[in-house]
mmCIF file of C-alpha atoms in Angstrom:
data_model
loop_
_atom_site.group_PDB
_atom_site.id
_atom_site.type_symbol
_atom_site.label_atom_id
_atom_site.label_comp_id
_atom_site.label_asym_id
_atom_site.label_seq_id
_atom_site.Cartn_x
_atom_site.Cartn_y
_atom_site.Cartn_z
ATOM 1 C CA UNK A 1 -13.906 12.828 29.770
ATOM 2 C CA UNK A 2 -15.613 15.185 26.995
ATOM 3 C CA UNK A 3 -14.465 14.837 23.934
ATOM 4 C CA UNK A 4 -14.239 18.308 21.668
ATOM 5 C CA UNK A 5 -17.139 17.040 19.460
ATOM 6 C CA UNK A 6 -20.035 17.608 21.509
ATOM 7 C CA UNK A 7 -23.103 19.113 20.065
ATOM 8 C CA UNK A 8 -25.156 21.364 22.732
ATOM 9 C CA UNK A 9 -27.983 20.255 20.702
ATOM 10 C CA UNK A 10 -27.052 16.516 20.279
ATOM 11 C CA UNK A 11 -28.937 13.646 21.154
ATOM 12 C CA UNK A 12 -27.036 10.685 22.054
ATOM 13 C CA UNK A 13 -23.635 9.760 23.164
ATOM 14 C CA UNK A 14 -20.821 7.305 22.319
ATOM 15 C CA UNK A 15 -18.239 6.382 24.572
ATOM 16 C CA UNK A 16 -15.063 5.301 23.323
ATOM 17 C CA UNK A 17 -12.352 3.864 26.310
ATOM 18 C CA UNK A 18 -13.179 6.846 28.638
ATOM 19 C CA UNK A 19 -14.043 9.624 26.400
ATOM 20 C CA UNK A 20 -17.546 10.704 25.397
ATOM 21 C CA UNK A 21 -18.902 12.464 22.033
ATOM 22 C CA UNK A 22 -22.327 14.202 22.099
ATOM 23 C CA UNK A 23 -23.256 13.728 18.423
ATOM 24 C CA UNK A 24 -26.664 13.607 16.254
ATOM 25 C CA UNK A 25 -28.235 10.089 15.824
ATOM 26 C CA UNK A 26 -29.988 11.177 12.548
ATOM 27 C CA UNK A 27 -26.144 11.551 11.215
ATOM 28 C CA UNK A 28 -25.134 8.212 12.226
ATOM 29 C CA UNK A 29 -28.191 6.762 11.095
ATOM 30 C CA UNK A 30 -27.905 8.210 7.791
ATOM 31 C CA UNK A 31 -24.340 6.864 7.421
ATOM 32 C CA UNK A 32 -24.396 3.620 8.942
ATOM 33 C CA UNK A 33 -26.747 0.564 8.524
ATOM 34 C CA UNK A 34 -25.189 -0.704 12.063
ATOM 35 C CA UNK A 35 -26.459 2.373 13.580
ATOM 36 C CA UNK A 36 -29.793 2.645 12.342
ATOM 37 C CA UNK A 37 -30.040 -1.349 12.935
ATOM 38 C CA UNK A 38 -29.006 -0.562 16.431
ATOM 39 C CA UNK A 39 -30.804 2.468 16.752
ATOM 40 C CA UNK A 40 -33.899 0.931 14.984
ATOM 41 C CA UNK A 41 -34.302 -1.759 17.658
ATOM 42 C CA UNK A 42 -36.425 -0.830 21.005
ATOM 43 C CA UNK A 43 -34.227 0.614 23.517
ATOM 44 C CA UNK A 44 -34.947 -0.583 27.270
ATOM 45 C CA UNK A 45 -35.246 1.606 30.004
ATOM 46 C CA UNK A 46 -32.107 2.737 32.015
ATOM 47 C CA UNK A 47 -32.192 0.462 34.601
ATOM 48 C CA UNK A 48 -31.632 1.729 38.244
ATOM 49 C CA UNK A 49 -28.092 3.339 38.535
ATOM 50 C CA UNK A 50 -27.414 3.495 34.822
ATOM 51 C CA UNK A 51 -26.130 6.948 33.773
ATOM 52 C CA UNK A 52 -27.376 9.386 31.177
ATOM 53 C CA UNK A 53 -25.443 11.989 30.055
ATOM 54 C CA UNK A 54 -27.090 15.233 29.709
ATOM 55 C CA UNK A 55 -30.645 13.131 29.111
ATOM 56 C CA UNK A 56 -28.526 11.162 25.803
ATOM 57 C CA UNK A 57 -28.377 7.775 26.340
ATOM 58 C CA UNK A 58 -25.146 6.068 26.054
ATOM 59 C CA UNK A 59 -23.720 3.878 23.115
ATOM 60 C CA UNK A 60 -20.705 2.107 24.454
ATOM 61 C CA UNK A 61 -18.250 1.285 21.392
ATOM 62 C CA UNK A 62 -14.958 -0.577 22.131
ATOM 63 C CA UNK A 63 -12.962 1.289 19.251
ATOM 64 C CA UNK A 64 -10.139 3.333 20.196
ATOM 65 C CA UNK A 65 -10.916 7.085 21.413
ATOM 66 C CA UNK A 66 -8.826 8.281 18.737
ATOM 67 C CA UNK A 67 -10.079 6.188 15.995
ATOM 68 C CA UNK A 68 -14.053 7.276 17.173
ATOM 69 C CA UNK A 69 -13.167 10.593 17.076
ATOM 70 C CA UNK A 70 -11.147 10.456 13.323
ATOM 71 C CA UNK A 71 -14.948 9.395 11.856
ATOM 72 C CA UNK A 72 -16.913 11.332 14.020
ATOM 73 C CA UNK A 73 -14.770 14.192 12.763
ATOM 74 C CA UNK A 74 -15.469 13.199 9.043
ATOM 75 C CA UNK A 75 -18.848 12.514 9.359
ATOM 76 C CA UNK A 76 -19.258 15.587 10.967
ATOM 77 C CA UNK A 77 -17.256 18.283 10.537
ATOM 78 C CA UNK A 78 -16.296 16.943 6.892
ATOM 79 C CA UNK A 79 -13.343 19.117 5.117
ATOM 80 C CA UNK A 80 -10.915 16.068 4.218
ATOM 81 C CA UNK A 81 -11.935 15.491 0.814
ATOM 82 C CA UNK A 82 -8.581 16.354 -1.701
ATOM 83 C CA UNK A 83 -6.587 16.987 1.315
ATOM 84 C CA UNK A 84 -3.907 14.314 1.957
ATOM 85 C CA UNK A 85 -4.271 12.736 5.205
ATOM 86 C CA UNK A 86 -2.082 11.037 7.575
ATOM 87 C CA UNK A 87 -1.947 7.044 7.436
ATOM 88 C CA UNK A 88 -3.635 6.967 11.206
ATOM 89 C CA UNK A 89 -6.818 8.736 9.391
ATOM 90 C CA UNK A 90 -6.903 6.727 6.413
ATOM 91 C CA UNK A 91 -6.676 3.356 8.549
ATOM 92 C CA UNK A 92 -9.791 5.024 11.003
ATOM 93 C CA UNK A 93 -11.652 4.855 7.596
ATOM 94 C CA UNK A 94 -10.890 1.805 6.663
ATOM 95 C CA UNK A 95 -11.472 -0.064 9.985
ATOM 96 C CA UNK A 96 -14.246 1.333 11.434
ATOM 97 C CA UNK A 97 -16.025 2.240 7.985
ATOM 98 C CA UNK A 98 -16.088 -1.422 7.735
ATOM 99 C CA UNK A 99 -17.058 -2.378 10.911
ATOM 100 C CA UNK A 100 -20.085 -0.117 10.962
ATOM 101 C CA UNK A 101 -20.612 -0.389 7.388
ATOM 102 C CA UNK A 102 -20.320 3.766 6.742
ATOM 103 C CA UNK A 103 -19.620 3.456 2.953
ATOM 104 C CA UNK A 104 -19.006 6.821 2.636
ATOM 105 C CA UNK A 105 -15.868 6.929 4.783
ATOM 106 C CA UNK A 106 -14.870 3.245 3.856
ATOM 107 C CA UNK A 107 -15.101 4.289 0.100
ATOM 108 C CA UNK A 108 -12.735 7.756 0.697
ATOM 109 C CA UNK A 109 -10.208 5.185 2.210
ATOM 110 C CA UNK A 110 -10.514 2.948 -0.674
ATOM 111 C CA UNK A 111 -9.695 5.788 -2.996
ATOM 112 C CA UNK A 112 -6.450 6.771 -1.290
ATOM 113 C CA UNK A 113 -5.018 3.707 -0.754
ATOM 114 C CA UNK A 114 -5.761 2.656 -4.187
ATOM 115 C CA UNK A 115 -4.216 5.624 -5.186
ATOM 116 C CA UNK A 116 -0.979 5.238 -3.537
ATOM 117 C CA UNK A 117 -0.766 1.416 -4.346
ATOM 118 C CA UNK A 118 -1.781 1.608 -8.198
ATOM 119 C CA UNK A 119 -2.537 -1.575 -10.299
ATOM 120 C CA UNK A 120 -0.713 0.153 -13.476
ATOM 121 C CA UNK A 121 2.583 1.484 -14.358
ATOM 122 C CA UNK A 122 0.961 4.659 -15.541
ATOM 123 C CA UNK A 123 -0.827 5.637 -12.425
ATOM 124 C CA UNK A 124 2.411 4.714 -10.352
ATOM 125 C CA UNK A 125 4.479 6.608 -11.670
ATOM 126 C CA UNK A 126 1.006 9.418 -11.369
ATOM 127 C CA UNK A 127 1.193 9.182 -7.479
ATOM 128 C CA UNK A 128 4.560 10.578 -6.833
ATOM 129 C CA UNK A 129 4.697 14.469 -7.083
ATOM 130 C CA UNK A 130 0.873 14.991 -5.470
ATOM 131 C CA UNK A 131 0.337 12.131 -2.359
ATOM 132 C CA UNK A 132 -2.503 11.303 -0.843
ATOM 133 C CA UNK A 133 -0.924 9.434 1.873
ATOM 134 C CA UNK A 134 2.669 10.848 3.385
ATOM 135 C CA UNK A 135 5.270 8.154 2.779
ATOM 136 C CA UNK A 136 7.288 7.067 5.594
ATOM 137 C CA UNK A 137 8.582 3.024 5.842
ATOM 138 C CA UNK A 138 6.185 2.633 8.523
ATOM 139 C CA UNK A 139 3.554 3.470 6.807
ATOM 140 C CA UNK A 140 4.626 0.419 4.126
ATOM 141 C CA UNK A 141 4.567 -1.637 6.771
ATOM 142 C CA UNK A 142 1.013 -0.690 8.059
ATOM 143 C CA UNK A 143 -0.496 -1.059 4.586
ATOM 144 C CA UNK A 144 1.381 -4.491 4.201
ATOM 145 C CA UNK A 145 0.175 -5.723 7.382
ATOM 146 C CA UNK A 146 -3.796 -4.378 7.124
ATOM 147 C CA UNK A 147 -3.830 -5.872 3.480
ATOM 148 C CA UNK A 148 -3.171 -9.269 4.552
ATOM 149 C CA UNK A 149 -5.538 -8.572 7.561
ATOM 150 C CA UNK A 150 -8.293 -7.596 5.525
ATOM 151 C CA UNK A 151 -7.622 -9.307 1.904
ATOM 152 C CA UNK A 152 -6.884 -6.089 0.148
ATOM 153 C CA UNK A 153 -4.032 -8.089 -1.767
ATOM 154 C CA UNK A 154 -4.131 -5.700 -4.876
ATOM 155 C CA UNK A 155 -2.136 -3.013 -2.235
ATOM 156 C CA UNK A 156 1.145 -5.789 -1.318
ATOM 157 C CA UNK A 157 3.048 -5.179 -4.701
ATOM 158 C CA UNK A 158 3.722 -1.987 -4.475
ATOM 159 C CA UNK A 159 4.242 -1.374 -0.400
ATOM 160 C CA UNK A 160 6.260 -5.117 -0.414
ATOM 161 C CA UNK A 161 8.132 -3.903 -3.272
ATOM 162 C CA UNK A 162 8.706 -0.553 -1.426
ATOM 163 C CA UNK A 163 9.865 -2.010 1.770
ATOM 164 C CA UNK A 164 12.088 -3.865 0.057
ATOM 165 C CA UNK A 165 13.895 -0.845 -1.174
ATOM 166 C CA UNK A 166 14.978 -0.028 2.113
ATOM 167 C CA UNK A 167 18.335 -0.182 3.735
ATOM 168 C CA UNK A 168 18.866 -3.420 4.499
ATOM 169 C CA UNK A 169 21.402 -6.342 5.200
ATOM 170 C CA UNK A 170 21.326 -10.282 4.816
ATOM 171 C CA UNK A 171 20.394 -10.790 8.693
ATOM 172 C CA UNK A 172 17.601 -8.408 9.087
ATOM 173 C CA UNK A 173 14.733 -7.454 6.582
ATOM 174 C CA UNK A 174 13.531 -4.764 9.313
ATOM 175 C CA UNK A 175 10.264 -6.181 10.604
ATOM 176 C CA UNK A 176 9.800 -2.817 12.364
ATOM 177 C CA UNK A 177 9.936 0.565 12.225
ATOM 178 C CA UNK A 178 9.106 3.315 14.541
ATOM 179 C CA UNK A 179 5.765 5.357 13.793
ATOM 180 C CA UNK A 180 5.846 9.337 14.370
ATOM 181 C CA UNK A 181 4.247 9.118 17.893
ATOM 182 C CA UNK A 182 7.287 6.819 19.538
ATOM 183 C CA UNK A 183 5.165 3.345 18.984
ATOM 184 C CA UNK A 184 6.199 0.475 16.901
ATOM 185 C CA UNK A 185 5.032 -1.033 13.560
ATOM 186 C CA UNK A 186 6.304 -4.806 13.211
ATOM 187 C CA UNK A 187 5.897 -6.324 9.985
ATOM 188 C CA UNK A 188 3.210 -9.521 9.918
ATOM 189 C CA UNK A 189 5.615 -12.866 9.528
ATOM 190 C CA UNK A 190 3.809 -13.979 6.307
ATOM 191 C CA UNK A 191 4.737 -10.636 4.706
ATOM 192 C CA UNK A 192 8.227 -10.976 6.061
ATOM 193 C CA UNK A 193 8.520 -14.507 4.134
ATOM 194 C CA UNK A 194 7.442 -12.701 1.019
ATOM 195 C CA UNK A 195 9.619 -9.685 1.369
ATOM 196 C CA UNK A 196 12.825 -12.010 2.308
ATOM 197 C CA UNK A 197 12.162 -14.856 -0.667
ATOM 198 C CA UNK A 198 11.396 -11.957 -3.375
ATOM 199 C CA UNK A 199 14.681 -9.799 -1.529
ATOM 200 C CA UNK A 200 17.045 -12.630 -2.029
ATOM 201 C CA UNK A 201 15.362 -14.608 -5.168
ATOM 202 C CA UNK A 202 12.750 -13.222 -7.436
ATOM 203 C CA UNK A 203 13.457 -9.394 -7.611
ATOM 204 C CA UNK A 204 17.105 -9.621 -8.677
ATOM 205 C CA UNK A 205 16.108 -11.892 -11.028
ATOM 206 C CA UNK A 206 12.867 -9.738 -12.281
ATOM 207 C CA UNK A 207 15.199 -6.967 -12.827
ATOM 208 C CA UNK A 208 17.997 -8.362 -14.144
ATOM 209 C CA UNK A 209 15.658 -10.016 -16.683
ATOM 210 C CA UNK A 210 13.640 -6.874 -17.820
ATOM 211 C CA UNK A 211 14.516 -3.053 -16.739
ATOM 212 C CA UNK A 212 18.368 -3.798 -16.377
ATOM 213 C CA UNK A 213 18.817 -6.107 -19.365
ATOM 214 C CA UNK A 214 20.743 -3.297 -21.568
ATOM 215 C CA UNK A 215 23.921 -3.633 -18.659
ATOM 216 C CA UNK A 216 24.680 -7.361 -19.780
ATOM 217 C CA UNK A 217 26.911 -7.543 -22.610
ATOM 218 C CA UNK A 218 25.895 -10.501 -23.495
ATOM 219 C CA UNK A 219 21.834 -9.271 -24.023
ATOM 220 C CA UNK A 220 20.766 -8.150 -27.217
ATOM 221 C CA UNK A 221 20.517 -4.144 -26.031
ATOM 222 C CA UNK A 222 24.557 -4.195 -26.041
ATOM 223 C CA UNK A 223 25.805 -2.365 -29.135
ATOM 224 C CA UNK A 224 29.064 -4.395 -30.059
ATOM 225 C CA UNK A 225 29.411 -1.739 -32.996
ATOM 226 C CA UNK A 226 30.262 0.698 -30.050
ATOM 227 C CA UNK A 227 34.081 1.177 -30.610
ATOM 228 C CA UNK A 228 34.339 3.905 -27.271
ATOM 229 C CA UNK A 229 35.732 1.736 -24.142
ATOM 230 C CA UNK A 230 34.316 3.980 -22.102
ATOM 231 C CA UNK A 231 30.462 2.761 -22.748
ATOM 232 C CA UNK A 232 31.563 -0.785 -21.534
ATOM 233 C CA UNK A 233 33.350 0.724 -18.343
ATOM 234 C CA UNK A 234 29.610 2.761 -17.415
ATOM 235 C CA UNK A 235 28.202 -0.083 -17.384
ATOM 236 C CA UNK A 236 30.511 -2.000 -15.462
ATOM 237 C CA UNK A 237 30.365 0.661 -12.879
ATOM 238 C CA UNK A 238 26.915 1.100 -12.726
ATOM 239 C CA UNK A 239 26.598 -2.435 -12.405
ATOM 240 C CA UNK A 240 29.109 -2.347 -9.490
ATOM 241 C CA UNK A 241 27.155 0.143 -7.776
ATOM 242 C CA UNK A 242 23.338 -1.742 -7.686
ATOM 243 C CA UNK A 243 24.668 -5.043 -6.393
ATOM 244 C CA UNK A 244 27.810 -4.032 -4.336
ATOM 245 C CA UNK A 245 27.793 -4.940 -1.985
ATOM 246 C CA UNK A 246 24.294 -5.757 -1.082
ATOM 247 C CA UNK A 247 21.621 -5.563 -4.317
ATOM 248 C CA UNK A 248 19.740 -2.369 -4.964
ATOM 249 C CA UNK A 249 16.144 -2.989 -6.211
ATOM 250 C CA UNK A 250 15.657 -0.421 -9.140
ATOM 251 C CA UNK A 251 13.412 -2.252 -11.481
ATOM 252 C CA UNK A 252 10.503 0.476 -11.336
ATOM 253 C CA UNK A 253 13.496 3.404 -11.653
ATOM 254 C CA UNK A 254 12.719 5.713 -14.729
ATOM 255 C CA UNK A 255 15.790 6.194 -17.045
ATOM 256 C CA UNK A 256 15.943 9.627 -15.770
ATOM 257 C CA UNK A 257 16.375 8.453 -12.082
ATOM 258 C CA UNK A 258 18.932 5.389 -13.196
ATOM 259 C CA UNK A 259 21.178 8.018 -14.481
ATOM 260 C CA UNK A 260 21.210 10.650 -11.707
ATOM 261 C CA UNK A 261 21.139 7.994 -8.646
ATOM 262 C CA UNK A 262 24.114 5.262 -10.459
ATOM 263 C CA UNK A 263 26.047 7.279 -12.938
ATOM 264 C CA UNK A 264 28.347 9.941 -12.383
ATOM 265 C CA UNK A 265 27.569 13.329 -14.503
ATOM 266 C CA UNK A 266 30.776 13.066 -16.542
ATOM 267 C CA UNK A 267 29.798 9.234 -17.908
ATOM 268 C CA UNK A 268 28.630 10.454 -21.109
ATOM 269 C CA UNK A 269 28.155 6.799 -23.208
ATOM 270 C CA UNK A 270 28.390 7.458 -26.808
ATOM 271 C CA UNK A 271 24.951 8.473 -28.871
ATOM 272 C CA UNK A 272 24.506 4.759 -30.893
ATOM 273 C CA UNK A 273 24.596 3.113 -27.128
ATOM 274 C CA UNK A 274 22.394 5.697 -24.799
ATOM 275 C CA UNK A 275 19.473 5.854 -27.154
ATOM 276 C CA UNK A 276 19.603 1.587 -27.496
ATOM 277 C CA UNK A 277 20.476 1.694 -23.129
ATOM 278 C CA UNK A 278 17.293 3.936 -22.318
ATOM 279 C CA UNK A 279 14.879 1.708 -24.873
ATOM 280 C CA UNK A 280 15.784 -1.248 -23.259
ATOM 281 C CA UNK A 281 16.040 0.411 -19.668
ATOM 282 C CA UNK A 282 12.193 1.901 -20.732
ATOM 283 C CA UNK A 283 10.939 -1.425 -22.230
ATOM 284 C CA UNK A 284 12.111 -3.542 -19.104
ATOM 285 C CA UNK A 285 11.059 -1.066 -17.004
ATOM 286 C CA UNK A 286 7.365 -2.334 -18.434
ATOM 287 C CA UNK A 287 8.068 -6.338 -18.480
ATOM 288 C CA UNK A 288 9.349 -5.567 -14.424
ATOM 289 C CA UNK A 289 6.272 -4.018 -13.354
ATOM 290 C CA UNK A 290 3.955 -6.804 -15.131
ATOM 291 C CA UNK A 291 5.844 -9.138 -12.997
ATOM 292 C CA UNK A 292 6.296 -7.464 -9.769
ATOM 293 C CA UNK A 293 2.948 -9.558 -7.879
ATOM 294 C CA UNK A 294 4.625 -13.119 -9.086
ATOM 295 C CA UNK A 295 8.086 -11.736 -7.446
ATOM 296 C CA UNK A 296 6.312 -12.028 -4.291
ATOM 297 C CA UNK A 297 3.880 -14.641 -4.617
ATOM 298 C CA UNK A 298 1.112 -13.206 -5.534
ATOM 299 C CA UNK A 299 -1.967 -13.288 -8.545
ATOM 300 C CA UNK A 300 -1.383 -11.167 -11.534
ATOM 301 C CA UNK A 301 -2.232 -7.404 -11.783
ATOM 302 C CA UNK A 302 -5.436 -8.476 -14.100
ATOM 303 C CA UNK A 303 -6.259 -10.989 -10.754
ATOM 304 C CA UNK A 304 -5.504 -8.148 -8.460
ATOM 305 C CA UNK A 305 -8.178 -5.625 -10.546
ATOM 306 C CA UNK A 306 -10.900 -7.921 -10.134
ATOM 307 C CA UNK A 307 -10.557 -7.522 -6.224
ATOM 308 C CA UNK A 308 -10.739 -3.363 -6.782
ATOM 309 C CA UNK A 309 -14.069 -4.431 -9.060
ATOM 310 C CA UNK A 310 -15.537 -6.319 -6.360
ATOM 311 C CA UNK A 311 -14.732 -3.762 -3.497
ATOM 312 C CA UNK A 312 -16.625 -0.694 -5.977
#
């Protein structure tokens, strides 16, 4: 079956499953040092019986026909740069910019997943209003799964950290989720192990240590010169409402967010304990986010940068 990018003037094409593109081999040679190795080597002649198409000779691939035509697409017909593209696109670029070493497209895959899995607190909370990536859980679970496929560790913080925010119970930590087009996404069983231990161990911990250390009475952020009984019963409510009755992972929640999402409008704590709350809630928020990679057993963000060095 033709594919739509055929080039009248082309000179050789690639078959991917049963689909064929009619593309340029100075392109592909330009891009990719396993094309021009391939290319570069002396071709033999079609035996008897082999098929030409259109006098091209034929470059059997065993990618996907969707994922072949996502870089021949980008290589191209171009346009993607600054435009946020879907998770299928970004994984193409990954995959198959490795496999035939096209560092332009491996490097614009790079970029967006590094975007939308940050190494600092600063970019993270950067990545939210413009996305390069649309979010969707299965899409967490993708990025989990190719990061432990490929070693791109420095992503599993945040998309671990992520999936753990979702609804959940005690039985089930969803290991799937169900992608746009109808297939399933199952989460890989060593990133399930890391997602349960950190679910039901380390992250309540992590964030009962740093960002939510101002709702213990006992912690130094509690203002016992607060005379107003209604600061202590805020707190006990908020408290209520992030671990009953399963916990609620806000560690990474700014103050603003903390307030809207587990306080009613009307809990207005008195001025001497909201300004000590939201330093405490702001300072935590810090401490959390320098531990998040240890909560699920992995090498510390400075660790994690050297792998983004090495990949440059």
């Amino acid at each position: 079956m033709r594919s739509d990018i055929w080039f009248e003037d082309g000179n050789v094409v690639i078959q991917a499953e049963g689909t064929l593109f009619k593309v340029h081999r100075g392109v592909l040679v330009a891009n990719s040092s396993v094309f021009k190795d391939m290319f570069s080597m002396p071709q033999p002649q079609p035996s008897e019986g082999e098929v030409n198409v259109e006098g091209c000779p034929v470059i059997h691939v065993s990618d996907s026909a969707a994922d072949v035509a996502i870089i021949l697409r980008a290589l191209f017909l171009r346009g993607v740069r600054l435009k946020p593209l879907s998770l299928e696109i970004v994984m193409a670029f990954f995959r198959l910019g490795q496999k035939y070493d096209i560092k332009i497209i491996r490097a614009e895959a790079l970029s967006r997943l590094h975007y939308e899995y940050p190494l600092t607190l600063e970019d993270y909370d950067k990545h939210f209003p413009e996305p390069m990536i649309p979010y969707s859980v299965w899409a967490d679970i993708d990025i989990a799964n190719l990061a432990r496929e490929q070693n791109l560790l420095s992503l599993l913080p945040v998309a671990l950290y992520a999936l753990c925010q979702c609804e959940i119970n005690a039985t089930e930590l969803i290991p799937s989720s169900r992608r746009d087009d109808g297939t399933t996404t199952t989460l890989s069983p060593s990133n399930i192990s890391a997602c349960f231990a950190a679910w039901t161990t380390t992250l309540p911990k992590l964030q009962s240590e740093t960002t939510l250390t101002w709702l213990d009475p006992a912690s130094e952020s509690w203002d016992l010169t607060c005379k107003k009984h209604w600061c202590n019963d805020i707190r006990k409510k908020a408290t209520r409402r992030i671990f009953v009755p399963c916990v609620q992972f806000v560690g990474l929640c700014t103050w603003g967010e903390f307030r809207d999402d587990y306080m009613d409008p009307e809990d207005n704590m008195c001025h001497r304990y909201v300004s000590v709350a939201e330093q405490a809630h702001k300072d935590g928020r810090i401490k959390f986010w320098e531990g998040l990679p240890g909560a699920f057993g992995l090498p510390g963000w400075d660790e994690l940068g050297k792998e983004r060095e090495e990949l440059s």
